[in-house]
Amino acid sequence: MTESKIRLYYKNVTADVIGAEHGITAAQFGDLAAETGPLIAELNQQRAAGQTAYRDLPYNENYPADVKQLVEELGGRCENFVVLGIGGSALGNIALQTALNPYMYNLDDAQRNGRPRLFVFDNVDPVPFGSFLDWVGDKLDKTIFNVISKSGRTIETAAQFMIIRKLLLDKLGPGGLRNQVIATTDKNEGTLRSISDEAGFRTLVVPDGVGGRFSVLSDVGLFSAAMCGIDIDSLLAGARDMDERVSCEDFYKNPAAIIAAINWHYYNHGKKISVMMPYSYALKDFADWYRQLWAESLGKARDLKGKPVNVGPTPVKALGATDQHSQVQLYREGPNDKLFTFLQVENFNRELKTGPAPAPELGYLADKDLGVLYNSEKKATEYALLESKRPCLTVTFPEVNAYTVGEFIYLFEVATSIAGLLFKVNAYDQPAVELGKEATFALMGAGGEEYEELAKQIRSLTEVDKKFLV
Ligand code: PA5
């Protein structure tokens, strides 16, 4: 029987494997343990002081209870479930769905087994959204729209919601609007809260003190998951069990601390790029989720004391084996400036044999299992990278299920917090995203002198100079 826990394997970053120039020596590991150990304790203290609210999400009994009640209520009348959100209000939802539901889920009634189709819109490109609206127009009474936004002012989500609102009002009237929209937003304040209260929407909660990118284990991620039949109890149980492992103050027993410390070490030794490469289609969108978590949390202009640092590892997502035929040439022979984190699955729970060989050259591939081939490709790529002295970590999933995915989410959230302490930055804010948001408000005509002045500045800076246009 395979063990139920995910595991981190880190031998392939050591000097023993890739040499002292690129690998971490035993002495350096000792230094990392000495540096990181106290930070695990510091993070545990921050948690006790209520400063890292996301840590307690897996223990909250209200969120899964509220979500289950709504799922039961909506039951048979929901054929399509649509999430409108962006960033932390969408990436976790997408990742959970890709990981835990079948590839053909939306297209095959049998594989969906009575659950609604899921669509997540996290962009304002009119083309895909327009195509969706063309399709959904005559199915609105069987479609639930879950608008997710802490503030309600996020322009992409607000714009999408306004389109849906008008459509529902036009086609189903105020009662239809009220029935088909469920908002996930701040408990007490914000634009979406007041819109919801006025329209009489049912609501779920974006918890206080939890940033979007740390919110997937709250109502934000749980609702769409439960609607689509994902076992949210196991998801939360996996997160709780990982909590025990990542709270451990012994560095060598704490996988989150080891991930954070290795990333930090390499950042300080010329490897500022961190590639996450799942060898599992199911996990591919978790590489996307990780990219936001890592980038928004660690990419900061100033340290905790306000000193300019412009720090932050660059997270990159890749997918095995697809990117072997796209990126691995660069990864092996280009600059040795990356740390690789593979995600590997031991048991795919699906045996698919190739069948007989149609040509003698393919004889070696006759009757081979695709899962075995996939994992051999992972090993082969890792071997090739190690030959080129590139450091590699592997997180192994015994299988991809709600429990192991819950473990993974919690592992990387806590690794991000510990990395924040190592980099000495605030891992929970995102000041740099704000200027772009404000600039878009200004360009779209948000009122007030301040915005008018900003719009003028933007136009003069971005006006096309024909001299440079070819
Ligand atoms: O991680 C974050 O905090 C962001 O990605 C937010 O989730 C994103 O900007 C959406 O914000 P809001 O929930 O206010 O619409």
CSV table of C-alpha atoms and ligand atoms in Angstrom, one decimal:
chain,number,residue,atom,x,y,z
A,1,MET,CA,0.0,0.0,0.0
A,2,THR,CA,1.3,3.5,-0.8
A,3,GLU,CA,1.8,5.9,2.1
A,4,SER,CA,-0.9,8.5,2.3
A,5,LYS,CA,1.3,11.5,2.9
A,6,ILE,CA,3.1,13.7,0.4
A,7,ARG,CA,6.9,13.8,0.8
A,8,LEU,CA,9.6,16.2,0.0
A,9,TYR,CA,12.9,14.8,-1.3
A,10,TYR,CA,15.8,17.2,-1.3
A,11,LYS,CA,19.0,15.1,-1.7
A,12,ASN,CA,19.3,16.4,-5.3
A,13,VAL,CA,20.2,19.9,-4.1
A,14,THR,CA,23.1,18.6,-2.1
A,15,ALA,CA,26.8,19.1,-2.9
A,16,ASP,CA,27.1,15.3,-2.8
A,17,VAL,CA,25.0,15.0,-5.9
A,18,ILE,CA,25.7,18.1,-7.9
A,19,GLY,CA,29.0,19.3,-6.5
A,20,ALA,CA,30.0,22.1,-4.2
A,21,GLU,CA,29.8,24.9,-6.8
A,22,HIS,CA,26.0,24.4,-7.2
A,23,GLY,CA,25.0,22.1,-4.5
A,24,ILE,CA,24.4,22.8,-0.8
A,25,THR,CA,27.1,21.4,1.5
A,26,ALA,CA,26.5,19.8,4.9
A,27,ALA,CA,28.0,22.9,6.5
A,28,GLN,CA,25.7,25.2,4.5
A,29,PHE,CA,22.7,23.0,5.5
A,30,GLY,CA,23.8,23.5,9.1
A,31,ASP,CA,23.8,27.3,8.6
A,32,LEU,CA,20.3,27.1,7.0
A,33,ALA,CA,19.0,25.1,9.9
A,34,ALA,CA,20.4,27.6,12.4
A,35,GLU,CA,18.9,30.5,10.4
A,36,THR,CA,15.5,29.0,9.7
A,37,GLY,CA,14.8,27.1,13.0
A,38,PRO,CA,14.1,30.2,15.0
A,39,LEU,CA,11.9,31.6,12.2
A,40,ILE,CA,9.6,28.5,12.5
A,41,ALA,CA,9.2,29.4,16.2
A,42,GLU,CA,8.6,33.1,15.2
A,43,LEU,CA,5.9,32.1,12.7
A,44,ASN,CA,4.3,29.9,15.4
A,45,GLN,CA,4.3,32.9,17.7
A,46,GLN,CA,2.8,35.1,15.0
A,47,ARG,CA,0.1,32.5,14.6
A,48,ALA,CA,-0.6,32.4,18.3
A,49,ALA,CA,-0.9,36.2,18.2
A,50,GLY,CA,-3.5,35.9,15.5
A,51,GLN,CA,-1.3,37.4,12.8
A,52,THR,CA,-1.6,34.6,10.2
A,53,ALA,CA,-5.3,33.9,10.1
A,54,TYR,CA,-4.9,31.5,7.1
A,55,ARG,CA,-3.2,29.0,9.4
A,56,ASP,CA,-6.5,28.3,11.2
A,57,LEU,CA,-8.8,27.9,8.1
A,58,PRO,CA,-8.6,24.1,8.1
A,59,TYR,CA,-10.0,24.1,11.7
A,60,ASN,CA,-12.9,26.4,11.0
A,61,GLU,CA,-16.1,24.4,11.1
A,62,ASN,CA,-18.5,27.2,9.9
A,63,TYR,CA,-17.0,27.5,6.4
A,64,PRO,CA,-17.5,23.9,5.3
A,65,ALA,CA,-20.9,23.8,7.1
A,66,ASP,CA,-22.2,26.9,5.3
A,67,VAL,CA,-20.9,25.7,2.0
A,68,LYS,CA,-22.5,22.2,2.4
A,69,GLN,CA,-25.8,23.8,3.3
A,70,LEU,CA,-25.7,25.9,0.1
A,71,VAL,CA,-24.7,22.9,-2.0
A,72,GLU,CA,-27.7,21.0,-0.7
A,73,GLU,CA,-30.0,23.9,-1.3
A,74,LEU,CA,-28.9,24.4,-4.9
A,75,GLY,CA,-28.8,20.7,-5.5
A,76,GLY,CA,-30.5,19.6,-8.7
A,77,ARG,CA,-31.3,23.1,-10.0
A,78,CYS,CA,-27.8,24.1,-10.8
A,79,GLU,CA,-26.4,22.7,-14.1
A,80,ASN,CA,-23.7,25.4,-14.5
A,81,PHE,CA,-21.6,27.0,-11.8
A,82,VAL,CA,-19.7,30.1,-12.8
A,83,VAL,CA,-17.0,31.7,-10.7
A,84,LEU,CA,-16.3,35.4,-11.3
A,85,GLY,CA,-13.1,36.4,-9.6
A,86,ILE,CA,-9.4,37.1,-10.2
A,87,GLY,CA,-6.0,36.3,-8.5
A,88,GLY,CA,-6.6,34.6,-5.2
A,89,SER,CA,-10.3,34.6,-5.9
A,90,ALA,CA,-9.9,32.3,-8.9
A,91,LEU,CA,-6.5,30.5,-9.1
A,92,GLY,CA,-7.2,28.1,-6.2
A,93,ASN,CA,-10.7,27.3,-7.5
A,94,ILE,CA,-9.2,26.4,-10.9
A,95,ALA,CA,-6.4,24.3,-9.4
A,96,LEU,CA,-8.8,22.3,-7.2
A,97,GLN,CA,-11.0,21.5,-10.2
A,98,THR,CA,-8.2,20.4,-12.4
A,99,ALA,CA,-6.6,18.3,-9.7
A,100,LEU,CA,-9.6,16.6,-8.3
A,101,ASN,CA,-12.2,16.2,-11.1
A,102,PRO,CA,-11.9,14.3,-14.4
A,103,TYR,CA,-10.4,15.9,-17.5
A,104,MET,CA,-13.7,15.6,-19.4
A,105,TYR,CA,-15.8,16.8,-16.4
A,106,ASN,CA,-17.6,19.7,-18.2
A,107,LEU,CA,-18.3,17.7,-21.3
A,108,ASP,CA,-19.4,14.3,-20.1
A,109,ASP,CA,-22.6,14.0,-18.1
A,110,ALA,CA,-21.5,10.5,-16.8
A,111,GLN,CA,-18.2,11.8,-15.5
A,112,ARG,CA,-20.0,14.7,-13.9
A,113,ASN,CA,-22.4,12.5,-12.2
A,114,GLY,CA,-25.2,15.1,-11.6
A,115,ARG,CA,-22.8,17.9,-10.6
A,116,PRO,CA,-22.8,21.3,-12.4
A,117,ARG,CA,-20.3,22.2,-15.1
A,118,LEU,CA,-17.7,24.6,-13.7
A,119,PHE,CA,-16.5,27.8,-15.5
A,120,VAL,CA,-14.1,30.2,-13.9
A,121,PHE,CA,-13.7,33.7,-15.5
A,122,ASP,CA,-10.7,35.6,-14.2
A,123,ASN,CA,-10.2,38.0,-17.1
A,124,VAL,CA,-11.9,40.7,-19.0
A,125,ASP,CA,-11.1,39.6,-22.5
A,126,PRO,CA,-14.5,40.1,-24.2
A,127,VAL,CA,-13.9,37.2,-26.6
A,128,PRO,CA,-14.1,34.1,-24.3
A,129,PHE,CA,-16.6,35.8,-22.0
A,130,GLY,CA,-18.7,36.8,-24.9
A,131,SER,CA,-18.7,33.2,-26.3
A,132,PHE,CA,-19.7,32.0,-22.9
A,133,LEU,CA,-22.6,34.5,-22.7
A,134,ASP,CA,-23.8,33.3,-26.1
A,135,TRP,CA,-23.9,29.8,-24.8
A,136,VAL,CA,-25.4,30.4,-21.3
A,137,GLY,CA,-28.1,32.9,-22.4
A,138,ASP,CA,-30.9,30.4,-22.5
A,139,LYS,CA,-29.7,28.4,-19.4
A,140,LEU,CA,-29.6,31.2,-16.9
A,141,ASP,CA,-32.2,29.7,-14.6
A,142,LYS,CA,-30.0,26.7,-14.2
A,143,THR,CA,-26.8,28.6,-13.8
A,144,ILE,CA,-25.4,29.9,-10.5
A,145,PHE,CA,-22.9,32.8,-10.5
A,146,ASN,CA,-20.5,33.0,-7.6
A,147,VAL,CA,-19.0,36.4,-7.5
A,148,ILE,CA,-15.9,36.4,-5.3
A,149,SER,CA,-14.3,39.6,-4.2
A,150,LYS,CA,-13.2,40.8,-0.8
A,151,SER,CA,-13.6,44.4,-1.8
A,152,GLY,CA,-16.0,44.3,-4.8
A,153,ARG,CA,-14.0,47.1,-6.4
A,154,THR,CA,-11.6,44.8,-8.3
A,155,ILE,CA,-12.3,46.1,-11.8
A,156,GLU,CA,-12.2,42.8,-13.7
A,157,THR,CA,-14.6,41.1,-11.3
A,158,ALA,CA,-16.8,44.1,-11.1
A,159,ALA,CA,-17.1,44.5,-14.9
A,160,GLN,CA,-17.9,40.8,-15.4
A,161,PHE,CA,-20.5,41.0,-12.6
A,162,MET,CA,-22.1,44.0,-14.1
A,163,ILE,CA,-22.6,42.2,-17.4
A,164,ILE,CA,-24.1,39.2,-15.7
A,165,ARG,CA,-26.3,41.4,-13.5
A,166,LYS,CA,-27.8,43.2,-16.5
A,167,LEU,CA,-28.3,39.9,-18.3
A,168,LEU,CA,-30.1,38.3,-15.3
A,169,LEU,CA,-32.2,41.4,-14.8
A,170,ASP,CA,-33.2,41.6,-18.4
A,171,LYS,CA,-34.0,37.9,-18.7
A,172,LEU,CA,-35.2,36.9,-15.3
A,173,GLY,CA,-35.9,40.1,-13.4
A,174,PRO,CA,-34.9,41.1,-9.9
A,175,GLY,CA,-36.1,37.7,-8.4
A,176,GLY,CA,-33.9,35.8,-10.9
A,177,LEU,CA,-30.9,38.0,-10.1
A,178,ARG,CA,-31.4,37.3,-6.4
A,179,ASN,CA,-31.7,33.5,-7.0
A,180,GLN,CA,-28.8,33.0,-9.4
A,181,VAL,CA,-26.1,35.1,-7.7
A,182,ILE,CA,-24.2,34.1,-4.6
A,183,ALA,CA,-21.5,36.5,-3.4
A,184,THR,CA,-18.4,35.6,-1.5
A,185,THR,CA,-17.1,38.8,0.1
A,186,ASP,CA,-16.2,40.6,3.3
A,187,LYS,CA,-18.5,39.9,6.3
A,188,ASN,CA,-19.3,43.5,7.0
A,189,GLU,CA,-18.0,46.0,4.5
A,190,GLY,CA,-17.0,46.8,1.0
A,191,THR,CA,-18.8,47.4,-2.3
A,192,LEU,CA,-19.9,43.8,-3.0
A,193,ARG,CA,-21.2,43.5,0.6
A,194,SER,CA,-23.5,46.5,0.1
A,195,ILE,CA,-24.6,45.4,-3.4
A,196,SER,CA,-25.4,41.9,-1.9
A,197,ASP,CA,-27.3,43.3,1.0
A,198,GLU,CA,-29.3,45.5,-1.2
A,199,ALA,CA,-30.1,42.8,-3.8
A,200,GLY,CA,-30.7,40.1,-1.2
A,201,PHE,CA,-28.0,37.8,-2.5
A,202,ARG,CA,-27.0,34.8,-0.4
A,203,THR,CA,-23.4,35.3,0.7
A,204,LEU,CA,-20.4,33.4,1.9
A,205,VAL,CA,-17.4,35.0,3.6
A,206,VAL,CA,-13.9,36.0,2.6
A,207,PRO,CA,-12.3,35.7,6.1
A,208,ASP,CA,-10.8,38.7,7.9
A,209,GLY,CA,-7.0,38.9,7.8
A,210,VAL,CA,-6.6,36.3,5.0
A,211,GLY,CA,-5.1,37.5,1.7
A,212,GLY,CA,-6.7,36.3,-1.5
A,213,ARG,CA,-3.7,34.0,-2.3
A,214,PHE,CA,-4.0,32.3,1.1
A,215,SER,CA,-7.7,31.9,0.9
A,216,VAL,CA,-8.4,28.7,-1.0
A,217,LEU,CA,-9.2,26.7,2.1
A,218,SER,CA,-12.0,29.2,3.0
A,219,ASP,CA,-15.4,29.7,1.4
A,220,VAL,CA,-13.5,31.3,-1.5
A,221,GLY,CA,-12.2,27.9,-2.7
A,222,LEU,CA,-14.5,25.4,-0.8
A,223,PHE,CA,-17.8,26.5,-2.4
A,224,SER,CA,-17.0,25.8,-6.1
A,225,ALA,CA,-15.1,22.6,-5.0
A,226,ALA,CA,-18.0,21.3,-3.0
A,227,MET,CA,-20.5,22.2,-5.8
A,228,CYS,CA,-18.4,20.0,-8.1
A,229,GLY,CA,-18.4,17.1,-5.8
A,230,ILE,CA,-14.9,17.5,-4.3
A,231,ASP,CA,-14.5,16.1,-0.8
A,232,ILE,CA,-13.8,19.3,1.1
A,233,ASP,CA,-13.6,17.4,4.4
A,234,SER,CA,-10.6,15.4,3.2
A,235,LEU,CA,-9.1,18.5,1.7
A,236,LEU,CA,-9.2,20.2,5.1
A,237,ALA,CA,-8.0,17.1,6.9
A,238,GLY,CA,-5.0,16.9,4.7
A,239,ALA,CA,-4.2,20.6,5.5
A,240,ARG,CA,-4.6,19.9,9.2
A,241,ASP,CA,-2.2,17.0,9.1
A,242,MET,CA,0.3,19.0,7.2
A,243,ASP,CA,-0.1,21.8,9.9
A,244,GLU,CA,1.4,19.4,12.4
A,245,ARG,CA,4.5,18.8,10.2
A,246,VAL,CA,5.1,22.4,9.3
A,247,SER,CA,4.7,23.7,12.8
A,248,CYS,CA,7.5,21.4,14.0
A,249,GLU,CA,10.4,23.6,15.2
A,250,ASP,CA,13.0,21.0,14.2
A,251,PHE,CA,14.2,22.3,10.8
A,252,TYR,CA,15.1,18.8,9.5
A,253,LYS,CA,11.6,17.5,10.2
A,254,ASN,CA,9.8,20.5,8.7
A,255,PRO,CA,9.2,20.3,4.9
A,256,ALA,CA,8.0,23.9,4.6
A,257,ALA,CA,11.1,25.2,6.4
A,258,ILE,CA,13.3,23.1,4.1
A,259,ILE,CA,11.6,24.3,0.9
A,260,ALA,CA,11.8,27.9,2.1
A,261,ALA,CA,15.5,27.6,3.2
A,262,ILE,CA,16.6,25.9,0.0
A,263,ASN,CA,14.9,28.6,-2.1
A,264,TRP,CA,16.4,31.3,-0.1
A,265,HIS,CA,19.8,29.8,-0.2
A,266,TYR,CA,19.7,29.5,-4.0
A,267,TYR,CA,18.4,33.1,-4.4
A,268,ASN,CA,21.4,34.2,-2.5
A,269,HIS,CA,23.7,32.0,-4.7
A,270,GLY,CA,22.7,33.2,-8.1
A,271,LYS,CA,19.7,31.1,-8.7
A,272,LYS,CA,16.8,33.5,-8.5
A,273,ILE,CA,14.4,31.5,-10.6
A,274,SER,CA,12.2,28.8,-9.1
A,275,VAL,CA,10.6,26.4,-11.6
A,276,MET,CA,7.7,24.2,-10.5
A,277,MET,CA,7.3,21.4,-12.9
A,278,PRO,CA,4.5,18.9,-12.2
A,279,TYR,CA,4.6,15.5,-13.9
A,280,SER,CA,0.8,15.3,-13.6
A,281,TYR,CA,-1.8,17.1,-15.6
A,282,ALA,CA,-4.0,17.2,-12.5
A,283,LEU,CA,-1.4,19.3,-10.7
A,284,LYS,CA,-0.6,21.7,-13.5
A,285,ASP,CA,-2.8,24.5,-12.2
A,286,PHE,CA,-1.3,24.2,-8.8
A,287,ALA,CA,1.9,25.4,-10.5
A,288,ASP,CA,-0.1,28.5,-11.5
A,289,TRP,CA,-1.5,28.9,-8.0
A,290,TYR,CA,2.0,28.6,-6.5
A,291,ARG,CA,3.3,31.2,-9.0
A,292,GLN,CA,0.9,33.8,-7.6
A,293,LEU,CA,1.5,32.8,-4.0
A,294,TRP,CA,5.3,33.0,-4.3
A,295,ALA,CA,5.5,36.1,-6.6
A,296,GLU,CA,3.0,38.3,-4.8
A,297,SER,CA,4.2,37.3,-1.3
A,298,LEU,CA,7.9,37.5,-1.8
A,299,GLY,CA,8.5,40.1,-4.6
A,300,LYS,CA,8.9,43.3,-2.6
A,301,ALA,CA,10.6,46.6,-2.9
A,302,ARG,CA,11.3,47.1,0.8
A,303,ASP,CA,12.1,44.9,3.7
A,304,LEU,CA,10.3,44.9,7.0
A,305,LYS,CA,12.2,47.9,8.2
A,306,GLY,CA,11.4,49.9,5.1
A,307,LYS,CA,14.9,49.5,3.5
A,308,PRO,CA,14.8,49.3,-0.3
A,309,VAL,CA,15.7,45.7,-1.3
A,310,ASN,CA,13.9,44.9,-4.5
A,311,VAL,CA,14.0,41.2,-3.6
A,312,GLY,CA,12.1,38.1,-4.7
A,313,PRO,CA,12.6,34.8,-6.5
A,314,THR,CA,10.9,34.5,-9.9
A,315,PRO,CA,8.5,31.6,-9.9
A,316,VAL,CA,8.0,29.8,-13.3
A,317,LYS,CA,5.5,27.1,-14.1
A,318,ALA,CA,6.3,24.2,-16.4
A,319,LEU,CA,4.6,20.9,-17.2
A,320,GLY,CA,6.2,17.6,-17.7
A,321,ALA,CA,6.5,16.1,-20.2
A,322,THR,CA,5.1,18.9,-22.5
A,323,ASP,CA,7.8,21.3,-21.5
A,324,GLN,CA,10.6,18.8,-22.1
A,325,HIS,CA,10.0,19.7,-25.7
A,326,SER,CA,9.9,23.4,-25.0
A,327,GLN,CA,12.0,24.5,-22.0
A,328,VAL,CA,14.4,21.7,-21.0
A,329,GLN,CA,17.0,22.7,-23.6
A,330,LEU,CA,17.2,26.0,-21.8
A,331,TYR,CA,17.0,24.5,-18.4
A,332,ARG,CA,20.0,22.2,-19.1
A,333,GLU,CA,22.2,24.3,-21.2
A,334,GLY,CA,21.2,27.9,-20.5
A,335,PRO,CA,22.3,29.8,-17.4
A,336,ASN,CA,22.5,27.7,-14.2
A,337,ASP,CA,20.2,30.1,-12.4
A,338,LYS,CA,17.2,28.0,-11.5
A,339,LEU,CA,16.0,25.7,-8.8
A,340,PHE,CA,13.6,23.0,-10.0
A,341,THR,CA,10.7,21.6,-7.9
A,342,PHE,CA,9.1,18.6,-9.5
A,343,LEU,CA,5.7,17.3,-8.5
A,344,GLN,CA,5.5,13.6,-8.9
A,345,VAL,CA,2.6,11.1,-8.5
A,346,GLU,CA,3.2,7.5,-7.6
A,347,ASN,CA,-0.1,6.1,-8.4
A,348,PHE,CA,-2.2,7.6,-11.2
A,349,ASN,CA,-5.1,5.2,-10.4
A,350,ARG,CA,-5.4,4.6,-14.1
A,351,GLU,CA,-3.7,2.0,-16.2
A,352,LEU,CA,-3.4,2.7,-19.9
A,353,LYS,CA,-1.3,0.2,-21.9
A,354,THR,CA,0.2,1.2,-25.3
A,355,GLY,CA,-0.7,-2.0,-27.1
A,356,PRO,CA,1.4,-3.9,-29.7
A,357,ALA,CA,4.2,-2.2,-31.6
A,358,PRO,CA,3.3,-1.0,-35.1
A,359,ALA,CA,7.1,-1.0,-36.1
A,360,PRO,CA,10.2,-2.8,-34.9
A,361,GLU,CA,11.7,0.5,-33.7
A,362,LEU,CA,8.8,0.8,-31.3
A,363,GLY,CA,9.1,-2.7,-29.9
A,364,TYR,CA,10.5,-1.5,-26.6
A,365,LEU,CA,7.3,0.5,-26.0
A,366,ALA,CA,4.9,-2.5,-26.6
A,367,ASP,CA,2.3,-3.0,-23.8
A,368,LYS,CA,3.9,-0.4,-21.6
A,369,ASP,CA,1.8,1.6,-19.1
A,370,LEU,CA,1.5,5.4,-19.7
A,371,GLY,CA,1.9,6.2,-16.0
A,372,VAL,CA,5.2,4.2,-15.9
A,373,LEU,CA,6.3,6.1,-19.0
A,374,TYR,CA,5.3,9.5,-17.4
A,375,ASN,CA,7.3,8.8,-14.3
A,376,SER,CA,10.2,7.5,-16.3
A,377,GLU,CA,10.2,10.8,-18.1
A,378,LYS,CA,10.3,12.7,-14.8
A,379,LYS,CA,13.3,10.6,-13.7
A,380,ALA,CA,15.0,11.0,-17.0
A,381,THR,CA,14.6,14.8,-17.0
A,382,GLU,CA,15.8,15.0,-13.4
A,383,TYR,CA,18.8,12.9,-14.3
A,384,ALA,CA,19.6,15.1,-17.3
A,385,LEU,CA,19.3,18.3,-15.1
A,386,LEU,CA,21.5,16.7,-12.4
A,387,GLU,CA,24.1,15.8,-15.0
A,388,SER,CA,24.2,19.6,-15.8
A,389,LYS,CA,24.5,20.4,-12.0
A,390,ARG,CA,21.0,21.9,-11.7
A,391,PRO,CA,19.5,21.5,-8.3
A,392,CYS,CA,16.2,19.6,-8.0
A,393,LEU,CA,13.6,19.1,-5.4
A,394,THR,CA,10.7,16.6,-5.6
A,395,VAL,CA,7.3,16.6,-3.9
A,396,THR,CA,5.9,13.2,-4.2
A,397,PHE,CA,2.1,12.5,-4.1
A,398,PRO,CA,1.2,8.9,-3.3
A,399,GLU,CA,-1.8,9.8,-5.4
A,400,VAL,CA,-3.7,13.0,-6.2
A,401,ASN,CA,-6.7,13.1,-4.0
A,402,ALA,CA,-8.4,15.7,-1.8
A,403,TYR,CA,-6.3,14.8,1.2
A,404,THR,CA,-2.9,15.1,-0.5
A,405,VAL,CA,-4.0,18.3,-2.3
A,406,GLY,CA,-4.9,19.7,1.1
A,407,GLU,CA,-1.5,18.8,2.4
A,408,PHE,CA,0.2,20.4,-0.6
A,409,ILE,CA,-1.7,23.7,-0.3
A,410,TYR,CA,-0.9,24.0,3.4
A,411,LEU,CA,2.8,23.0,2.8
A,412,PHE,CA,3.4,25.7,0.2
A,413,GLU,CA,1.4,28.4,2.1
A,414,VAL,CA,3.6,27.9,5.2
A,415,ALA,CA,6.7,27.6,3.1
A,416,THR,CA,5.8,31.0,1.7
A,417,SER,CA,5.4,32.5,5.2
A,418,ILE,CA,8.8,31.1,6.3
A,419,ALA,CA,10.4,32.4,3.0
A,420,GLY,CA,8.9,35.8,3.8
A,421,LEU,CA,10.7,35.7,7.2
A,422,LEU,CA,14.0,34.6,5.6
A,423,PHE,CA,13.8,37.4,2.9
A,424,LYS,CA,12.7,39.8,5.7
A,425,VAL,CA,9.6,41.0,3.8
A,426,ASN,CA,5.9,41.3,4.5
A,427,ALA,CA,4.6,38.2,2.7
A,428,TYR,CA,0.9,39.3,3.1
A,429,ASP,CA,0.7,42.6,1.2
A,430,GLN,CA,0.9,43.4,-2.5
A,431,PRO,CA,1.5,47.2,-2.7
A,432,ALA,CA,2.9,47.0,-6.2
A,433,VAL,CA,-0.4,45.6,-7.6
A,434,GLU,CA,-2.2,48.8,-6.4
A,435,LEU,CA,-0.7,51.3,-8.8
A,436,GLY,CA,-1.8,49.3,-11.9
A,437,LYS,CA,-5.3,49.0,-10.3
A,438,GLU,CA,-5.4,52.8,-9.7
A,439,ALA,CA,-4.1,53.5,-13.2
A,440,THR,CA,-6.9,51.4,-14.7
A,441,PHE,CA,-9.5,53.1,-12.6
A,442,ALA,CA,-8.2,56.4,-13.9
A,443,LEU,CA,-8.2,55.4,-17.5
A,444,MET,CA,-11.7,54.1,-17.2
A,445,GLY,CA,-12.9,57.4,-15.9
A,446,ALA,CA,-13.2,56.9,-12.1
A,447,GLY,CA,-14.1,60.3,-10.8
A,448,GLY,CA,-12.1,62.8,-8.7
A,449,GLU,CA,-9.2,65.2,-9.4
A,450,GLU,CA,-6.6,62.7,-8.3
A,451,TYR,CA,-7.7,60.2,-11.0
A,452,GLU,CA,-8.0,62.9,-13.6
A,453,GLU,CA,-4.4,63.9,-12.9
A,454,LEU,CA,-3.2,60.3,-13.0
A,455,ALA,CA,-5.0,59.6,-16.3
A,456,LYS,CA,-3.2,62.6,-17.8
A,457,GLN,CA,0.2,61.3,-16.6
A,458,ILE,CA,-0.6,57.8,-18.0
A,459,ARG,CA,-1.7,59.2,-21.4
A,460,SER,CA,1.4,61.3,-21.8
A,461,LEU,CA,3.7,58.4,-20.8
A,462,THR,CA,2.0,55.8,-23.0
A,463,GLU,CA,1.0,58.0,-26.0
A,464,VAL,CA,2.3,56.3,-29.2
A,465,ASP,CA,5.4,58.0,-30.6
A,466,LYS,CA,5.1,57.3,-34.3
A,467,LYS,CA,8.9,57.5,-34.7
A,468,PHE,CA,9.2,54.1,-32.9
A,469,LEU,CA,6.3,52.5,-34.8
A,470,VAL,CA,7.2,50.2,-37.7
B,1,PA5,O1,-3.9,37.6,-3.4
B,1,PA5,C1,-4.5,38.6,-3.4
B,1,PA5,O2,-4.8,39.3,-2.4
B,1,PA5,C2,-5.1,39.1,-4.8
B,1,PA5,O3,-4.7,38.3,-5.8
B,1,PA5,C3,-6.6,39.2,-4.7
B,1,PA5,O4,-7.1,38.0,-4.5
B,1,PA5,C4,-7.2,39.8,-6.0
B,1,PA5,O5,-6.6,41.0,-6.3
B,1,PA5,C5,-8.7,39.9,-6.0
B,1,PA5,O6,-9.0,40.8,-4.9
B,1,PA5,P1,-10.5,40.9,-4.4
B,1,PA5,O7,-10.9,39.7,-3.7
B,1,PA5,O8,-10.6,42.1,-3.5
B,1,PA5,O9,-11.4,41.1,-5.7
